[in-house]
Short mmCIF file of C-alpha atoms and ligand atoms in Angstrom, two decimals:
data_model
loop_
_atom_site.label_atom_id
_atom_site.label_comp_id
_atom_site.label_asym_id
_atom_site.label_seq_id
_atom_site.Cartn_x
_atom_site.Cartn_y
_atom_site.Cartn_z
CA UNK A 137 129.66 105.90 79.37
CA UNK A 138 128.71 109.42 80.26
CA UNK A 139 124.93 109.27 79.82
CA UNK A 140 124.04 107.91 83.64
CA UNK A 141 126.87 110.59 85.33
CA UNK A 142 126.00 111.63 88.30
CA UNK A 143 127.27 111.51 91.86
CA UNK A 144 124.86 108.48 93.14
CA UNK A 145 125.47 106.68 89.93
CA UNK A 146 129.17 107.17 90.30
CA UNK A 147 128.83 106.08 94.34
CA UNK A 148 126.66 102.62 93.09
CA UNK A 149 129.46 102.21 90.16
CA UNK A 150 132.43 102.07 92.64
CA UNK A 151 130.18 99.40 94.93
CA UNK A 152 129.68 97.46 91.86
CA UNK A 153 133.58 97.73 91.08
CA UNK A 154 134.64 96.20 94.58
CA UNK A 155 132.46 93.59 94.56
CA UNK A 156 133.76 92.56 91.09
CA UNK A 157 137.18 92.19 92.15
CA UNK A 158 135.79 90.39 94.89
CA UNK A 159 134.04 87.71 93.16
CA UNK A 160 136.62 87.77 90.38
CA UNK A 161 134.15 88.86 87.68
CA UNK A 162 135.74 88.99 84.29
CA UNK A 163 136.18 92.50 82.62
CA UNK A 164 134.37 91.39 79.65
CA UNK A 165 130.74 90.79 81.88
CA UNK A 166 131.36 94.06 84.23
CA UNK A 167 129.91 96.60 81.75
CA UNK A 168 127.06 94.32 81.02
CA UNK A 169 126.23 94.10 85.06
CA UNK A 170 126.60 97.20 85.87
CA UNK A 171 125.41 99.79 83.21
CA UNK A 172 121.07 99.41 82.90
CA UNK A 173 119.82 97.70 80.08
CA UNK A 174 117.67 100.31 78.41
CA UNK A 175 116.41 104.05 80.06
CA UNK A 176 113.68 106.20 78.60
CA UNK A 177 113.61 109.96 78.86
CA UNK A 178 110.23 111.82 78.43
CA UNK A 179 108.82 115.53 78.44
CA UNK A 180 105.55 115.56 80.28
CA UNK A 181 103.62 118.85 79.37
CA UNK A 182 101.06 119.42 82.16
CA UNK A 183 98.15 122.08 82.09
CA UNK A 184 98.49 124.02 85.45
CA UNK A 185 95.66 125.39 87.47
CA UNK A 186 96.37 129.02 85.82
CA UNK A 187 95.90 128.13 82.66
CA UNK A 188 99.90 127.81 81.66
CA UNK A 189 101.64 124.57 80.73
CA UNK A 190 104.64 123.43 82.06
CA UNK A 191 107.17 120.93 81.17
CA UNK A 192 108.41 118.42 83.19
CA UNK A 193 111.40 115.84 82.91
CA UNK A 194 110.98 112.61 83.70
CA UNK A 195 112.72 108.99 83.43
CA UNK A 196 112.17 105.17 83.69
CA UNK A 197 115.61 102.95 83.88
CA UNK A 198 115.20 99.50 83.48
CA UNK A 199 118.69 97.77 85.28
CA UNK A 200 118.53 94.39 83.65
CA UNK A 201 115.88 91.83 82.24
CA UNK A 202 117.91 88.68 83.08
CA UNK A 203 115.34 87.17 85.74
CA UNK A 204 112.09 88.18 85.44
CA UNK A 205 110.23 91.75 84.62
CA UNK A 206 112.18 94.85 86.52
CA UNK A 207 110.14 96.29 89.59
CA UNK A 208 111.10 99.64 91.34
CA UNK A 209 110.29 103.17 92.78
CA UNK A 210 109.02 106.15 91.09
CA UNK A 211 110.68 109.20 92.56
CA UNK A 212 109.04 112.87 92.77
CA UNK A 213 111.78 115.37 93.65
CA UNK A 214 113.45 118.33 92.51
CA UNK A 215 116.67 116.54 92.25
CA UNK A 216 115.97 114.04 89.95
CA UNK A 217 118.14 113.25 87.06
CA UNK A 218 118.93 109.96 85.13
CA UNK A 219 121.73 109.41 86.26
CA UNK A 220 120.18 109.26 90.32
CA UNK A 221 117.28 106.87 88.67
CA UNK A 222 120.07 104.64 86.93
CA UNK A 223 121.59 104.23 90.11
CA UNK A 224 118.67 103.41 92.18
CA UNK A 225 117.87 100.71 89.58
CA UNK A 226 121.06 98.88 89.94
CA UNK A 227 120.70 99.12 93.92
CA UNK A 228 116.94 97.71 92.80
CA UNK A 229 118.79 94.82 90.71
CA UNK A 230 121.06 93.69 93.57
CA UNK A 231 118.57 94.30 96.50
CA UNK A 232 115.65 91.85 94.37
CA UNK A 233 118.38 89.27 93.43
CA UNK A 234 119.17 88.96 97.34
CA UNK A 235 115.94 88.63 98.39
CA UNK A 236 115.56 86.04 95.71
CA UNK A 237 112.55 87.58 94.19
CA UNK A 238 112.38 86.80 89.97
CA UNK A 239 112.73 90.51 88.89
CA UNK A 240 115.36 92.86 87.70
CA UNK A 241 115.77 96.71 89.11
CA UNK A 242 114.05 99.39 87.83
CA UNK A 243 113.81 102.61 89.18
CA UNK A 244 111.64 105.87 87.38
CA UNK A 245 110.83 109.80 88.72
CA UNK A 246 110.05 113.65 88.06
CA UNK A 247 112.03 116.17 88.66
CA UNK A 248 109.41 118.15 90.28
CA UNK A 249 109.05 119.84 93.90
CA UNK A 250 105.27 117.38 94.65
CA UNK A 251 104.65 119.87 97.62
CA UNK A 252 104.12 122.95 95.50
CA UNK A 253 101.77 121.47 92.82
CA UNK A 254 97.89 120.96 93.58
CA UNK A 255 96.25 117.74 93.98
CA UNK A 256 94.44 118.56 90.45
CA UNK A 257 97.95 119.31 88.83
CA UNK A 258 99.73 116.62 90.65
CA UNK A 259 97.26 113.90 88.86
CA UNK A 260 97.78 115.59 85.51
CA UNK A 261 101.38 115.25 86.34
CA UNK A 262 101.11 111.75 86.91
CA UNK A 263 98.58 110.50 84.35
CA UNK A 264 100.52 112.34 81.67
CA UNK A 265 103.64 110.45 83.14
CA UNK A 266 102.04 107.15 82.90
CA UNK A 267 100.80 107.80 79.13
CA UNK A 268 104.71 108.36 77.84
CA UNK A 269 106.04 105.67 79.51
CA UNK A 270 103.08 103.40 79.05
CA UNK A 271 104.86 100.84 76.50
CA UNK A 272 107.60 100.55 78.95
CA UNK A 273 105.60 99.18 81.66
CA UNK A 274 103.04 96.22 82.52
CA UNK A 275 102.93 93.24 85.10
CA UNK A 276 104.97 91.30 82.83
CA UNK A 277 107.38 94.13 81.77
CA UNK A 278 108.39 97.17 84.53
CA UNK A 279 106.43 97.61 87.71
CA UNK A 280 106.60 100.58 89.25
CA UNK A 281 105.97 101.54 93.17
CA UNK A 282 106.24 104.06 95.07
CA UNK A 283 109.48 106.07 96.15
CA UNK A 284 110.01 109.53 97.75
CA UNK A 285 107.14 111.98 97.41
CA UNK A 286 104.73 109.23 95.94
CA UNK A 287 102.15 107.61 97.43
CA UNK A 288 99.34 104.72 97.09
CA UNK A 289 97.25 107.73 95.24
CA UNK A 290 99.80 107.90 92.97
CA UNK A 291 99.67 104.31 92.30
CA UNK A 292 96.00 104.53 92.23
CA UNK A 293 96.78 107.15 89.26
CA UNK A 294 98.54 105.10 87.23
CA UNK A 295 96.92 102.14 87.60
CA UNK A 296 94.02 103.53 86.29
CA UNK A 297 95.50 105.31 83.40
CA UNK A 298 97.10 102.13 82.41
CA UNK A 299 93.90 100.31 82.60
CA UNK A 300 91.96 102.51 80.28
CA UNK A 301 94.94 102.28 77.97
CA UNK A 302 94.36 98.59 77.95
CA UNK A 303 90.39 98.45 78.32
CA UNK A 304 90.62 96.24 81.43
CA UNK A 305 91.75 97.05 84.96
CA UNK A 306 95.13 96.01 85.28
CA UNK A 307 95.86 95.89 89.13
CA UNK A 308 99.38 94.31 88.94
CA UNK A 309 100.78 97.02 86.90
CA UNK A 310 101.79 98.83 89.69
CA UNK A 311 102.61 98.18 93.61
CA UNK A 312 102.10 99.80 96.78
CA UNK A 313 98.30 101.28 95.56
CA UNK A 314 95.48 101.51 97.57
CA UNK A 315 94.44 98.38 99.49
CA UNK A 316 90.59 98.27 97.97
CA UNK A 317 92.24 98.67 94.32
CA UNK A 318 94.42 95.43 94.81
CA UNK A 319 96.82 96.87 97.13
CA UNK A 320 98.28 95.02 99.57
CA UNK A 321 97.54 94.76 103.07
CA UNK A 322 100.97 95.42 105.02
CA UNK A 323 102.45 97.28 102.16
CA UNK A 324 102.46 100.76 103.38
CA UNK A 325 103.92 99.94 106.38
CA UNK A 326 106.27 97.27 104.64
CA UNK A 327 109.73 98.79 104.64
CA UNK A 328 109.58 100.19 107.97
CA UNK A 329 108.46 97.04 109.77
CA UNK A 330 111.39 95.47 108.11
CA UNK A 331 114.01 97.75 108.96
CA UNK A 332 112.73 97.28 112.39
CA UNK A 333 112.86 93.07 112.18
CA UNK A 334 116.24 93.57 111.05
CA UNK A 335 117.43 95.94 113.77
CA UNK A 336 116.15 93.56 116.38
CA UNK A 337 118.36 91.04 114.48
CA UNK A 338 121.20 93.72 114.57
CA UNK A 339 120.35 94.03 118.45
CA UNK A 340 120.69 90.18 118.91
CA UNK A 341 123.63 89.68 117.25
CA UNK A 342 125.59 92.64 119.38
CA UNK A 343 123.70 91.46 122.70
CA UNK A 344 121.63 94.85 122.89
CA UNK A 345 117.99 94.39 124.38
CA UNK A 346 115.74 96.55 122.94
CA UNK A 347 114.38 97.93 126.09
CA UNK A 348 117.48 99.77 127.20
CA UNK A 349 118.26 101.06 123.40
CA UNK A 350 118.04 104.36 122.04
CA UNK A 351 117.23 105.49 118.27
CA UNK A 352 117.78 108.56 115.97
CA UNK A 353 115.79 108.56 112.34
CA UNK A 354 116.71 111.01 109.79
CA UNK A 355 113.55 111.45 107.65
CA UNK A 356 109.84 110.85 108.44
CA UNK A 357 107.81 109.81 105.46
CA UNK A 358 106.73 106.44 104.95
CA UNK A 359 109.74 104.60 106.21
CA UNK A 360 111.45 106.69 108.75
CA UNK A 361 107.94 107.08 110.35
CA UNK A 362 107.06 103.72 110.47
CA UNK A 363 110.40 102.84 111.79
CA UNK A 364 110.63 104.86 114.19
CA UNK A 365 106.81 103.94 115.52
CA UNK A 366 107.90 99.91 114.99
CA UNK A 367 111.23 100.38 116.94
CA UNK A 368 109.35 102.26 120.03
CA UNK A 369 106.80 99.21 120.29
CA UNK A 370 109.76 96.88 120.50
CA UNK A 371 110.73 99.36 123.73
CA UNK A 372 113.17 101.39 121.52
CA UNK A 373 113.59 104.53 122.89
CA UNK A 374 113.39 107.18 119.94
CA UNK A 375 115.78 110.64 120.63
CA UNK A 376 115.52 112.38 117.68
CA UNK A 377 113.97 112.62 114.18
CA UNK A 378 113.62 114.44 111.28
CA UNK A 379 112.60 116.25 107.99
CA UNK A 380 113.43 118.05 105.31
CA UNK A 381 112.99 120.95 107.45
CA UNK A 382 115.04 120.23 110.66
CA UNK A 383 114.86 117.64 113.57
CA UNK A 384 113.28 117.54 116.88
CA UNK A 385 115.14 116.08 119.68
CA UNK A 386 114.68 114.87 123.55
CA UNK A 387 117.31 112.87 125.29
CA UNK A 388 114.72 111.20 127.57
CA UNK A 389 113.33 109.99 124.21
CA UNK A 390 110.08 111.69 122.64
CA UNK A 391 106.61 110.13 123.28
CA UNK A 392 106.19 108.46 119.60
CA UNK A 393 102.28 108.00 120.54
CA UNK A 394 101.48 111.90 120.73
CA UNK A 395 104.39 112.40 117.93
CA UNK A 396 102.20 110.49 115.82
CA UNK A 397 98.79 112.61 116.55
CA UNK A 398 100.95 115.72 116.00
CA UNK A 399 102.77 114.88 112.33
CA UNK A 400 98.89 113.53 111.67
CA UNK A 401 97.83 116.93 111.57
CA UNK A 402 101.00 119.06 111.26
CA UNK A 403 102.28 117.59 108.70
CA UNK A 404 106.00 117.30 110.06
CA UNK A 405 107.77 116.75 113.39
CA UNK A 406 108.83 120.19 113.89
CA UNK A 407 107.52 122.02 116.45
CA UNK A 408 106.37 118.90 118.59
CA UNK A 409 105.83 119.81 122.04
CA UNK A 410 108.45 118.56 124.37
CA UNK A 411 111.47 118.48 121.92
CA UNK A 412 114.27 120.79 121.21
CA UNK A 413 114.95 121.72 117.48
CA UNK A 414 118.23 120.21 116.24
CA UNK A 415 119.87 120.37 112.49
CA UNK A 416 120.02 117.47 110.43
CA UNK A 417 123.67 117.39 110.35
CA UNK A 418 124.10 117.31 114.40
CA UNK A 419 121.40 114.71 114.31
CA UNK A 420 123.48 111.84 112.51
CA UNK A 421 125.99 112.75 114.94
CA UNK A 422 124.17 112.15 118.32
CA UNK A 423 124.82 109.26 120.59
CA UNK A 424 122.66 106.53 119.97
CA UNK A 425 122.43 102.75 119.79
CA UNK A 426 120.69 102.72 116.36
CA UNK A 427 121.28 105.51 113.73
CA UNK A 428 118.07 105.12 110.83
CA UNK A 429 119.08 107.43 107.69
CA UNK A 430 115.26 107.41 105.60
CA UNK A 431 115.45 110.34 103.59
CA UNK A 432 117.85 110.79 100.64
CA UNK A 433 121.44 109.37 98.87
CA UNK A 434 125.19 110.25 100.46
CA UNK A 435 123.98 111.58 103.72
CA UNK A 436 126.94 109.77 105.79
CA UNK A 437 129.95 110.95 103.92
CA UNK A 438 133.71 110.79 104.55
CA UNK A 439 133.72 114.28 106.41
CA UNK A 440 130.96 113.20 109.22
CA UNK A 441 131.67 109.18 109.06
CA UNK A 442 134.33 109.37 111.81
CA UNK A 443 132.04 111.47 113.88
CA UNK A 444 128.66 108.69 114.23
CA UNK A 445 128.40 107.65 117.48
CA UNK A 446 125.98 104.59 116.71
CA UNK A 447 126.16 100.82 117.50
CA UNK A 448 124.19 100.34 114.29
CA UNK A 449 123.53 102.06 111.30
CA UNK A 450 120.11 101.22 109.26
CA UNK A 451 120.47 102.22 106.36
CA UNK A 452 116.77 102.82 105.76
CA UNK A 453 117.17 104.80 102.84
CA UNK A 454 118.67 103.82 99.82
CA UNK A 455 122.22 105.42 99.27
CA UNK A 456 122.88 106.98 102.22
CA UNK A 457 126.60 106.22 102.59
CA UNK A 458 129.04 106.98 100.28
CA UNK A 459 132.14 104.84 99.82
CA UNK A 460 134.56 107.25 101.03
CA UNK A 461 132.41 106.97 104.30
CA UNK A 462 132.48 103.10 103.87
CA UNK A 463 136.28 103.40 104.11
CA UNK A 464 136.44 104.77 107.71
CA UNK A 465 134.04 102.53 108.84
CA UNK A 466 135.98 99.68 107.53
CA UNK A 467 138.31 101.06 109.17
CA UNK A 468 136.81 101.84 112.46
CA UNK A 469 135.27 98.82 112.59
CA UNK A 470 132.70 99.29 115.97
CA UNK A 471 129.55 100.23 113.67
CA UNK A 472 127.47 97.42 112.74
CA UNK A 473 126.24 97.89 109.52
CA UNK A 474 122.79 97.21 108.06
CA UNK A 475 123.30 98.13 104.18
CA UNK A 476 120.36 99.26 102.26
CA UNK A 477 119.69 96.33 99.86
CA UNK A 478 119.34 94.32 102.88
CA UNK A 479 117.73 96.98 105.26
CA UNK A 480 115.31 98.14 103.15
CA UNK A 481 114.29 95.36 101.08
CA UNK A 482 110.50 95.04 102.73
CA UNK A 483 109.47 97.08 100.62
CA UNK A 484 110.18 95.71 97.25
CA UNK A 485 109.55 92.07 98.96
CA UNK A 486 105.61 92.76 99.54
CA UNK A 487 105.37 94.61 96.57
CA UNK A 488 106.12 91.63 95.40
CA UNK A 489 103.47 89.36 97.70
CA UNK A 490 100.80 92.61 96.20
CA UNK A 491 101.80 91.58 92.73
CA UNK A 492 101.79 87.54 93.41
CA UNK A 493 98.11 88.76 94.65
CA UNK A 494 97.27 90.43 91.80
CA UNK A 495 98.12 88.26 89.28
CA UNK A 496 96.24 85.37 91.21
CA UNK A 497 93.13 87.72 92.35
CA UNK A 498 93.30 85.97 95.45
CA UNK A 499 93.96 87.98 98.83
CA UNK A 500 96.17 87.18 101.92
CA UNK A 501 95.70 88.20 105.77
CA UNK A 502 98.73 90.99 106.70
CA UNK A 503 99.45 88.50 109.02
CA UNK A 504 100.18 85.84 106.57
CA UNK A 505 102.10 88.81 105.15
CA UNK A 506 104.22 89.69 107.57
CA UNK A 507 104.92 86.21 108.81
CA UNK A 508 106.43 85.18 104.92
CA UNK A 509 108.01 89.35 104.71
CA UNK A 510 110.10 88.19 108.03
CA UNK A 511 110.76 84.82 106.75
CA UNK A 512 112.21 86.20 103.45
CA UNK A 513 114.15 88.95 105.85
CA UNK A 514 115.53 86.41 108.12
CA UNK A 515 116.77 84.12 105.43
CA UNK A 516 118.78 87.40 103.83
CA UNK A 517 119.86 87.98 106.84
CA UNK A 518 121.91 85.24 108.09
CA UNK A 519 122.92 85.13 104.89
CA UNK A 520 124.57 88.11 104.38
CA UNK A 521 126.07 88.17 108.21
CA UNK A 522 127.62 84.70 107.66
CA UNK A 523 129.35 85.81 104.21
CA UNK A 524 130.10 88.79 106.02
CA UNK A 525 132.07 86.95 108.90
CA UNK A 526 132.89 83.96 106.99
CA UNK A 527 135.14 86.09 104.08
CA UNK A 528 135.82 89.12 106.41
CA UNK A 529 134.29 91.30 104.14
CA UNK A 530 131.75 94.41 105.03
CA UNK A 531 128.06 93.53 105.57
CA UNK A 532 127.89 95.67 102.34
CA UNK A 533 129.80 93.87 100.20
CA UNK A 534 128.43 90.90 101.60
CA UNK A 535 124.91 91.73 100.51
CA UNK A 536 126.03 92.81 97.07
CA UNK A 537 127.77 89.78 96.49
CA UNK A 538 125.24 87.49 97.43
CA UNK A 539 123.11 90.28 94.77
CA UNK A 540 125.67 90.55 92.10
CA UNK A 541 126.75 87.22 92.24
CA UNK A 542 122.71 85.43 91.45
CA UNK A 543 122.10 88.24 88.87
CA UNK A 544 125.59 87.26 86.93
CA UNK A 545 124.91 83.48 86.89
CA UNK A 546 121.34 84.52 85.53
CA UNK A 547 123.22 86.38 82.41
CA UNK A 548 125.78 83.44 82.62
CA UNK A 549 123.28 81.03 81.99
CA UNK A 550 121.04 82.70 79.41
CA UNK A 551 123.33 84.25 77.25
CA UNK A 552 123.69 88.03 75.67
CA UNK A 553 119.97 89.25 75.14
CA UNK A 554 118.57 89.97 78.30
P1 NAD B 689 108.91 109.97 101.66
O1 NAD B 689 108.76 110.96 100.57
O2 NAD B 689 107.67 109.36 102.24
O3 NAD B 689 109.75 110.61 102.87
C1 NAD B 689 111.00 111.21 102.71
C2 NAD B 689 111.32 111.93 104.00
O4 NAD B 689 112.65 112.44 103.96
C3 NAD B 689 110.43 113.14 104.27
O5 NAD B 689 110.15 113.22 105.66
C4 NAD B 689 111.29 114.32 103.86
O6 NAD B 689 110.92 115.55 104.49
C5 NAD B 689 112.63 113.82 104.32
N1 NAD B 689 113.77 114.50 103.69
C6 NAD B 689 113.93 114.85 102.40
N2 NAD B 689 115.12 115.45 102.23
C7 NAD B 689 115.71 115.45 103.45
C8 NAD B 689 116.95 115.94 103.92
N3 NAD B 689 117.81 116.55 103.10
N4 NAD B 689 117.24 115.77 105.23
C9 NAD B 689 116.36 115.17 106.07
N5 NAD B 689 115.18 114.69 105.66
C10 NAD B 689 114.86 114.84 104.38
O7 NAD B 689 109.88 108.83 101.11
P2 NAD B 689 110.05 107.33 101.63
O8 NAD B 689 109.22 106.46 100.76
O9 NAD B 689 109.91 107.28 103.10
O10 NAD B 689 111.57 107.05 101.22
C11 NAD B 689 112.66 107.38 102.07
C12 NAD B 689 113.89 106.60 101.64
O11 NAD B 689 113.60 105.19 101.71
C13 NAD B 689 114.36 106.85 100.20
O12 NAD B 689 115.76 106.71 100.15
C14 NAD B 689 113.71 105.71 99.43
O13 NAD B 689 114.37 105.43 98.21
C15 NAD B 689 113.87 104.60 100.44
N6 NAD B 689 112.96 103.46 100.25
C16 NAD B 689 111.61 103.62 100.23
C17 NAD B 689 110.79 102.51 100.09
C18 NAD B 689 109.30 102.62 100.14
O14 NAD B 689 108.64 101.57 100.20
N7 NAD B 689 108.70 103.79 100.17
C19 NAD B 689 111.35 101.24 99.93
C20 NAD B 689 112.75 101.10 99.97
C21 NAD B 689 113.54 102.22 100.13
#
């Protein structure tokens, strides 16, 4: 099947291949696991502020329909091909099933560059978007959320192009919108705050208190920022972090109060006063208790793996170690791994308390929130570290087992449609 091929999709295939031989699944229900269950392709034509129109490519993959409607990110980047989306959704499929929530992965995006288009364009963009996949999605069919270079406004867009489609607002169509539309409360800062309960857990587990720790985050949107903030309140001292543009480092650790002020109004951490500039590259390779990739796919790889000097390693974003990388640190086997579907699974899991919301019209404290987000985190947790030491397997393959495994007994028990 050449339609999905890509490097990420290729990267989630191979995870999806070891944990079959692991569980022993029969070659006759791999293909029906693994490749998505239907993908849609659209041409968005978008009237720009000059007066031209441009054409832009864009995608929805639904993974698999076996447990519920499919829920996942909608990606704005350059990069963005179906074969990246296809493999998101599968990560999406595993990462739900393990958190127990009653959906299957889905995963959409752009390929457009967000930062050079104008608000005015962007929302053309993204209403036009909407409209062509508009059949494809609803609370009870595809929920999307947002991913990297979305936001809640975003949301806010298509939840209201939706809802004139269908006459009515339609708040549960999408997650991770603006609080006084039906968002959420806790959402935004969802993934982050869970990545940060789960490196405590990390911490706990290797007897390292918080207090005397150290931290390095590649990329500071929404979840690399609000790690890196949640991490420093639990006494976390942060060294480095990053964007797309470079890194900012200080080995006494920078002062994540005034960093905040500064990427308020800067719009990025470089430059903060106080820090040396450092590449992204020699950032993943500083010493460090906890290393937090949050930016993009494949960004530990088998040429840099053997060079980490981490404790732990968050995988924040989703994708950021290939298998090849995997291998060494199998091998090396002094890197405590938090894999993505467990690491960042906040997200998804309080998109899922906004949509329980939503559907019910009936509105929860962010304590209550965060108090059933931990609960849900916890649970995954142990799970996943007693699989881990009970079968002396990876925490990665752990995780997708536990993912892979409820998702094939789904299709098991209801046969070939969904
Ligand atoms: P975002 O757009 O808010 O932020 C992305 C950040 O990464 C930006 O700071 C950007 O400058 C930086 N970046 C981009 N390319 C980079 C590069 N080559 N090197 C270093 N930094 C780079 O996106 P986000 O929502 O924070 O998502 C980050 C990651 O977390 C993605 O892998 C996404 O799929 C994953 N994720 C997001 C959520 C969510 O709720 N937003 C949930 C689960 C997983």
């Amino acid at each position: 099947m050449d339609l999905y091929e890509h490097p990420t999709f290729a990267m989630a295939a191979r995870q999806f291949d070891l944990v079959a031989d692991h569980l022993g699944i029969p070659e006759q229900d791999r293909d029906r696991l693994k490749y998505p269950k239907r993908a849609l392709a659209v041409s968005i034509p978008v009237r720009m502020d000059d007066g031209a129109t441009r054409v832009f490519f864009g995608y929805r993959v639904q993974h698999h329909l076996s447990l519920g409607p499919t829920k996942g990110g909608i990606r704005y980047h350059p990069d963005v091909t179906l074969g990246e989306v296809a493999a998101l959704s599968m990560w999406m499929s595993w990462k739900c099933a393990l958190t127990g929530l009653p959906y299957g992965g889905a995963k959409g995006g752009v390929a457009v560059d967000p930062r050079k288009l104008s608000p005015g364009e962007l929302e053309r963009l993204t209403r036009r978007f909407t409209q062509e996949i508009i059949s494809f999605i609803g609370p009870q069919v595809d929920i999307p959320a947002p991913d990297v270079g979305t936001n809640e406004q975003t949301m806010a867009w298509m939840m209201d192009t939706y809802s004139v489609h269908a006459g009515v607002s339609v708040p549960g169509v999408v997650t991770g919108k603006p609080v006084h539309l039906g968002g959420s409360l806790g959402r935004r800062e969802a993934t982050g705050r869970g990545v940060a309960y789960l490196v405590g857990r990390a911490m706990d587990t290797l007897g390292i208190a918080a207090q005397e720790a150290t931290a390095v985050v590649q990329g500071f949107g929404n979840v690399g920022s609000v790690t890196a903030y949640s991490l420093a309140q639990q006494g976390v001292r942060i060294l480095a972090v990053s964007d797309v543009g470079g890194g900012i480092y200080n080995p006494e650790g920078l002062d994540t109060r005034a960093l905040e002020k500064w990427v308020t109004s800067h719009g990025t951490p470089i430059g903060f006063p106080g820090s040396q500039p450092i590449s992204n590259d020699d950032l993943l390779r500083l010493k460090c208790d906890v290393l937090v990739p949050a930016a993009l796919e494949r960004q530990i790889t088998g040429e840099n793996a053997g060079l980490l000097q981490c404790r732990i390693l968050a995988e924040a974003a989703n994708g950021p170690t290939t298998p090849a990388a995997d291998e060494i640190l199998d091998r090396r086997g002094d890197i405590f791994v938090i894999p993505d579907v467990l690491c960042n699974a906040g997200g998804v899991v309080v998109s899922y308390f906004e949509w329980v919301q939503d559907l019910q019209s009936f509105f929860w404290s962010e304590q209550e929130v965060v108090d059933k987000l931990f609960r849900i985190l916890e649970g995954a947790f142990v799970q996943v570290l007693q699989q881990s030491r009970r079968g002396q397997i990876s925490m990665r393959l752990a995780a997708l087992s536990v993912g892979v495994k409820r998702v094939w007994d789904a299709k098991k028990s209801r046969g070939l449609f969904p």
